[in-house]
């Protein structure tokens, strides 16, 4: 794998500053990522306790060479009493957005999760106004399923979101 290729790796202590910037700095999060001020120490505590990887989800850094471009995350989403899928997300540094790294990071995360867990479905949710993320998800192999009305609260208003998913057999095809 060359230095120019994107890869995913576990979070290290130095990465915490990148994660905190991409979740706690309104300039860095972008319009759709800014959800208000929150307790940034929770990322450091989670890293110290679990390395940000456990049975219910995780965080991996998207890197090119030694450069941290952003991170991907996933969390367990119950689908029935005895089953679940993964719900994923991505946050990339503002200076690398629009260059295809977010798409590749999500594609890599999907391959990783299908290779190392038994889930059949991976889903992602994005606001109806987030055209860039919709495009990235489609390029990463996700299928748009529908609209969830009034689903997410951001910037003083309830927002409609779109649900996207990819199934295990679709990746294998």
PDB file of C-alpha atoms in Angstrom:
ATOM      1  CA  UNK A   1       0.000   0.000   0.000  1.00  0.00           C
ATOM      2  CA  UNK A   2       1.521   3.325  -1.064  1.00  0.00           C
ATOM      3  CA  UNK A   3       1.773   6.457   1.041  1.00  0.00           C
ATOM      4  CA  UNK A   4      -0.870   8.143  -1.127  1.00  0.00           C
ATOM      5  CA  UNK A   5      -3.478   5.438  -0.506  1.00  0.00           C
ATOM      6  CA  UNK A   6      -6.084   5.952   2.166  1.00  0.00           C
ATOM      7  CA  UNK A   7      -6.161   3.386   4.941  1.00  0.00           C
ATOM      8  CA  UNK A   8      -7.973   2.986   8.240  1.00  0.00           C
ATOM      9  CA  UNK A   9      -6.188   2.442  11.540  1.00  0.00           C
ATOM     10  CA  UNK A  10      -7.001   2.555  15.265  1.00  0.00           C
ATOM     11  CA  UNK A  11      -7.011   5.912  17.032  1.00  0.00           C
ATOM     12  CA  UNK A  12      -3.844   6.924  18.883  1.00  0.00           C
ATOM     13  CA  UNK A  13      -3.429   9.654  21.491  1.00  0.00           C
ATOM     14  CA  UNK A  14      -2.311  12.267  18.931  1.00  0.00           C
ATOM     15  CA  UNK A  15      -5.482  11.643  16.881  1.00  0.00           C
ATOM     16  CA  UNK A  16      -7.695  12.843  19.725  1.00  0.00           C
ATOM     17  CA  UNK A  17      -6.972  16.466  18.786  1.00  0.00           C
ATOM     18  CA  UNK A  18      -8.235  15.783  15.233  1.00  0.00           C
ATOM     19  CA  UNK A  19     -11.399  14.093  16.533  1.00  0.00           C
ATOM     20  CA  UNK A  20     -12.037  16.923  18.983  1.00  0.00           C
ATOM     21  CA  UNK A  21     -11.591  19.517  16.217  1.00  0.00           C
ATOM     22  CA  UNK A  22     -13.954  17.679  13.851  1.00  0.00           C
ATOM     23  CA  UNK A  23     -16.647  17.361  16.517  1.00  0.00           C
ATOM     24  CA  UNK A  24     -16.176  20.491  18.616  1.00  0.00           C
ATOM     25  CA  UNK A  25     -15.068  23.317  16.318  1.00  0.00           C
ATOM     26  CA  UNK A  26     -17.929  24.889  14.329  1.00  0.00           C
ATOM     27  CA  UNK A  27     -15.481  25.993  11.622  1.00  0.00           C
ATOM     28  CA  UNK A  28     -14.181  22.443  11.144  1.00  0.00           C
ATOM     29  CA  UNK A  29     -17.404  20.438  11.459  1.00  0.00           C
ATOM     30  CA  UNK A  30     -19.200  22.101   8.578  1.00  0.00           C
ATOM     31  CA  UNK A  31     -22.848  23.051   8.404  1.00  0.00           C
ATOM     32  CA  UNK A  32     -24.247  19.531   8.787  1.00  0.00           C
ATOM     33  CA  UNK A  33     -21.795  18.378  11.441  1.00  0.00           C
ATOM     34  CA  UNK A  34     -22.126  21.179  13.967  1.00  0.00           C
ATOM     35  CA  UNK A  35     -24.471  20.000  16.717  1.00  0.00           C
ATOM     36  CA  UNK A  36     -23.545  22.510  19.400  1.00  0.00           C
ATOM     37  CA  UNK A  37     -20.999  22.534  22.182  1.00  0.00           C
ATOM     38  CA  UNK A  38     -20.440  19.267  24.005  1.00  0.00           C
ATOM     39  CA  UNK A  39     -18.071  17.661  26.470  1.00  0.00           C
ATOM     40  CA  UNK A  40     -14.925  17.019  24.464  1.00  0.00           C
ATOM     41  CA  UNK A  41     -13.280  15.073  27.294  1.00  0.00           C
ATOM     42  CA  UNK A  42     -15.572  12.124  26.535  1.00  0.00           C
ATOM     43  CA  UNK A  43     -13.383  11.172  23.540  1.00  0.00           C
ATOM     44  CA  UNK A  44     -10.234  11.073  25.687  1.00  0.00           C
ATOM     45  CA  UNK A  45     -12.010   9.030  28.356  1.00  0.00           C
ATOM     46  CA  UNK A  46     -13.385   6.600  25.782  1.00  0.00           C
ATOM     47  CA  UNK A  47      -9.917   6.253  24.205  1.00  0.00           C
ATOM     48  CA  UNK A  48      -8.330   5.568  27.600  1.00  0.00           C
ATOM     49  CA  UNK A  49     -10.997   2.997  28.493  1.00  0.00           C
ATOM     50  CA  UNK A  50     -11.455   1.118  25.195  1.00  0.00           C
ATOM     51  CA  UNK A  51      -9.170   2.579  22.541  1.00  0.00           C
ATOM     52  CA  UNK A  52     -12.469   3.681  20.946  1.00  0.00           C
ATOM     53  CA  UNK A  53     -13.225   0.093  19.872  1.00  0.00           C
ATOM     54  CA  UNK A  54     -15.778  -2.153  21.556  1.00  0.00           C
ATOM     55  CA  UNK A  55     -18.594  -4.559  20.719  1.00  0.00           C
ATOM     56  CA  UNK A  56     -21.130  -1.751  20.267  1.00  0.00           C
ATOM     57  CA  UNK A  57     -19.120   0.364  17.831  1.00  0.00           C
ATOM     58  CA  UNK A  58     -15.913   2.162  17.234  1.00  0.00           C
ATOM     59  CA  UNK A  59     -13.823   4.848  15.626  1.00  0.00           C
ATOM     60  CA  UNK A  60     -10.977   4.423  13.139  1.00  0.00           C
ATOM     61  CA  UNK A  61      -8.775   7.123  11.678  1.00  0.00           C
ATOM     62  CA  UNK A  62      -8.689   7.650   7.916  1.00  0.00           C
ATOM     63  CA  UNK A  63      -5.038   8.318   7.066  1.00  0.00           C
ATOM     64  CA  UNK A  64      -2.814   8.810   4.050  1.00  0.00           C
ATOM     65  CA  UNK A  65       0.780   8.034   4.977  1.00  0.00           C
ATOM     66  CA  UNK A  66       1.237   9.671   8.380  1.00  0.00           C
ATOM     67  CA  UNK A  67      -1.445  12.326   7.744  1.00  0.00           C
ATOM     68  CA  UNK A  68      -4.771  11.980   9.593  1.00  0.00           C
ATOM     69  CA  UNK A  69      -7.484  13.023   7.117  1.00  0.00           C
ATOM     70  CA  UNK A  70     -10.446  12.397   9.420  1.00  0.00           C
ATOM     71  CA  UNK A  71     -12.257   9.490  11.011  1.00  0.00           C
ATOM     72  CA  UNK A  72     -15.035   6.979  10.469  1.00  0.00           C
ATOM     73  CA  UNK A  73     -17.288   5.625  13.180  1.00  0.00           C
ATOM     74  CA  UNK A  74     -19.944   2.979  13.633  1.00  0.00           C
ATOM     75  CA  UNK A  75     -22.458   2.047  16.261  1.00  0.00           C
ATOM     76  CA  UNK A  76     -24.775  -0.878  16.848  1.00  0.00           C
ATOM     77  CA  UNK A  77     -28.331  -0.224  15.662  1.00  0.00           C
ATOM     78  CA  UNK A  78     -30.907  -2.807  16.844  1.00  0.00           C
ATOM     79  CA  UNK A  79     -33.130  -4.085  14.019  1.00  0.00           C
ATOM     80  CA  UNK A  80     -35.084  -6.724  15.960  1.00  0.00           C
ATOM     81  CA  UNK A  81     -34.906  -8.473  19.309  1.00  0.00           C
ATOM     82  CA  UNK A  82     -31.948 -10.650  18.267  1.00  0.00           C
ATOM     83  CA  UNK A  83     -30.372  -8.760  15.372  1.00  0.00           C
ATOM     84  CA  UNK A  84     -28.674  -5.481  14.590  1.00  0.00           C
ATOM     85  CA  UNK A  85     -26.924  -3.568  11.845  1.00  0.00           C
ATOM     86  CA  UNK A  86     -24.176  -0.944  11.925  1.00  0.00           C
ATOM     87  CA  UNK A  87     -24.908   2.754  11.491  1.00  0.00           C
ATOM     88  CA  UNK A  88     -21.816   4.545  10.202  1.00  0.00           C
ATOM     89  CA  UNK A  89     -20.571   8.101   9.984  1.00  0.00           C
ATOM     90  CA  UNK A  90     -17.588  10.015   8.647  1.00  0.00           C
ATOM     91  CA  UNK A  91     -15.879  13.309   9.470  1.00  0.00           C
ATOM     92  CA  UNK A  92     -13.083  14.638   7.275  1.00  0.00           C
ATOM     93  CA  UNK A  93     -10.841  17.664   7.799  1.00  0.00           C
ATOM     94  CA  UNK A  94     -12.200  20.684   5.861  1.00  0.00           C
ATOM     95  CA  UNK A  95      -9.051  20.965   3.759  1.00  0.00           C
ATOM     96  CA  UNK A  96      -9.507  17.443   2.289  1.00  0.00           C
ATOM     97  CA  UNK A  97     -13.268  17.479   1.719  1.00  0.00           C
ATOM     98  CA  UNK A  98     -14.408  17.085  -1.859  1.00  0.00           C
ATOM     99  CA  UNK A  99     -11.329  15.056  -2.857  1.00  0.00           C
ATOM    100  CA  UNK A 100     -12.936  11.594  -2.569  1.00  0.00           C
ATOM    101  CA  UNK A 101     -11.315  10.613   0.741  1.00  0.00           C
ATOM    102  CA  UNK A 102     -14.643  10.491   2.596  1.00  0.00           C
ATOM    103  CA  UNK A 103     -16.073   8.138  -0.024  1.00  0.00           C
ATOM    104  CA  UNK A 104     -13.019   5.889   0.150  1.00  0.00           C
ATOM    105  CA  UNK A 105     -13.026   5.939   3.953  1.00  0.00           C
ATOM    106  CA  UNK A 106     -16.675   4.840   4.052  1.00  0.00           C
ATOM    107  CA  UNK A 107     -16.053   2.165   1.390  1.00  0.00           C
ATOM    108  CA  UNK A 108     -13.084   0.868   3.437  1.00  0.00           C
ATOM    109  CA  UNK A 109     -15.154   0.844   6.625  1.00  0.00           C
ATOM    110  CA  UNK A 110     -17.905  -1.167   4.922  1.00  0.00           C
ATOM    111  CA  UNK A 111     -15.356  -3.754   3.732  1.00  0.00           C
ATOM    112  CA  UNK A 112     -13.824  -3.882   7.223  1.00  0.00           C
ATOM    113  CA  UNK A 113     -17.167  -4.330   9.020  1.00  0.00           C
ATOM    114  CA  UNK A 114     -18.408  -7.036   6.641  1.00  0.00           C
ATOM    115  CA  UNK A 115     -15.066  -8.869   6.954  1.00  0.00           C
ATOM    116  CA  UNK A 116     -14.905  -8.765  10.753  1.00  0.00           C
ATOM    117  CA  UNK A 117     -18.524  -8.848  11.937  1.00  0.00           C
ATOM    118  CA  UNK A 118     -21.589 -10.913  11.059  1.00  0.00           C
ATOM    119  CA  UNK A 119     -23.967  -8.067  10.203  1.00  0.00           C
ATOM    120  CA  UNK A 120     -25.910  -8.196   6.963  1.00  0.00           C
ATOM    121  CA  UNK A 121     -26.683  -4.473   6.750  1.00  0.00           C
ATOM    122  CA  UNK A 122     -24.739  -1.251   7.147  1.00  0.00           C
ATOM    123  CA  UNK A 123     -26.653   2.005   7.076  1.00  0.00           C
ATOM    124  CA  UNK A 124     -25.952   5.712   7.068  1.00  0.00           C
ATOM    125  CA  UNK A 125     -28.217   8.689   7.661  1.00  0.00           C
ATOM    126  CA  UNK A 126     -27.672  12.169   6.283  1.00  0.00           C
ATOM    127  CA  UNK A 127     -29.739  15.330   6.075  1.00  0.00           C
ATOM    128  CA  UNK A 128     -31.725  15.873   2.887  1.00  0.00           C
ATOM    129  CA  UNK A 129     -29.748  19.080   2.297  1.00  0.00           C
ATOM    130  CA  UNK A 130     -26.341  17.359   2.517  1.00  0.00           C
ATOM    131  CA  UNK A 131     -25.822  16.729  -1.201  1.00  0.00           C
ATOM    132  CA  UNK A 132     -22.091  16.055  -0.830  1.00  0.00           C
ATOM    133  CA  UNK A 133     -22.646  13.192   1.635  1.00  0.00           C
ATOM    134  CA  UNK A 134     -25.454  11.752  -0.480  1.00  0.00           C
ATOM    135  CA  UNK A 135     -23.104  11.682  -3.463  1.00  0.00           C
ATOM    136  CA  UNK A 136     -20.309  10.123  -1.374  1.00  0.00           C
ATOM    137  CA  UNK A 137     -22.589   7.387  -0.039  1.00  0.00           C
ATOM    138  CA  UNK A 138     -23.836   6.500  -3.515  1.00  0.00           C
ATOM    139  CA  UNK A 139     -20.254   6.347  -4.808  1.00  0.00           C
ATOM    140  CA  UNK A 140     -19.357   4.129  -1.843  1.00  0.00           C
ATOM    141  CA  UNK A 141     -22.028   1.616  -2.905  1.00  0.00           C
ATOM    142  CA  UNK A 142     -24.956   2.606  -0.689  1.00  0.00           C
ATOM    143  CA  UNK A 143     -28.564   2.634  -1.903  1.00  0.00           C
ATOM    144  CA  UNK A 144     -30.956   5.414  -0.951  1.00  0.00           C
ATOM    145  CA  UNK A 145     -33.956   3.923   0.849  1.00  0.00           C
ATOM    146  CA  UNK A 146     -36.151   6.785   1.934  1.00  0.00           C
ATOM    147  CA  UNK A 147     -36.843   9.856   4.043  1.00  0.00           C
ATOM    148  CA  UNK A 148     -37.252   9.997   7.815  1.00  0.00           C
ATOM    149  CA  UNK A 149     -39.229  13.157   8.489  1.00  0.00           C
ATOM    150  CA  UNK A 150     -38.353  15.404  11.432  1.00  0.00           C
ATOM    151  CA  UNK A 151     -35.659  12.965  12.553  1.00  0.00           C
ATOM    152  CA  UNK A 152     -32.672  15.063  13.654  1.00  0.00           C
ATOM    153  CA  UNK A 153     -32.523  18.318  15.611  1.00  0.00           C
ATOM    154  CA  UNK A 154     -29.836  20.756  14.459  1.00  0.00           C
ATOM    155  CA  UNK A 155     -29.489  24.531  14.551  1.00  0.00           C
ATOM    156  CA  UNK A 156     -32.879  25.157  16.159  1.00  0.00           C
ATOM    157  CA  UNK A 157     -34.967  23.024  13.788  1.00  0.00           C
ATOM    158  CA  UNK A 158     -36.024  19.432  13.203  1.00  0.00           C
ATOM    159  CA  UNK A 159     -34.475  18.101   9.996  1.00  0.00           C
ATOM    160  CA  UNK A 160     -35.541  15.442   7.542  1.00  0.00           C
ATOM    161  CA  UNK A 161     -32.890  12.832   6.794  1.00  0.00           C
ATOM    162  CA  UNK A 162     -32.268  10.241   4.105  1.00  0.00           C
ATOM    163  CA  UNK A 163     -31.487   6.619   4.929  1.00  0.00           C
ATOM    164  CA  UNK A 164     -28.900   4.776   2.851  1.00  0.00           C
ATOM    165  CA  UNK A 165     -27.788   1.162   3.191  1.00  0.00           C
ATOM    166  CA  UNK A 166     -25.574  -1.522   1.742  1.00  0.00           C
ATOM    167  CA  UNK A 167     -26.178  -5.238   2.251  1.00  0.00           C
ATOM    168  CA  UNK A 168     -23.510  -7.898   2.533  1.00  0.00           C
ATOM    169  CA  UNK A 169     -24.382  -9.597  -0.781  1.00  0.00           C
ATOM    170  CA  UNK A 170     -24.214  -6.247  -2.594  1.00  0.00           C
ATOM    171  CA  UNK A 171     -20.599  -5.785  -1.558  1.00  0.00           C
ATOM    172  CA  UNK A 172     -19.723  -9.301  -2.668  1.00  0.00           C
ATOM    173  CA  UNK A 173     -21.295  -8.617  -6.078  1.00  0.00           C
TER     174      UNK A 173
END
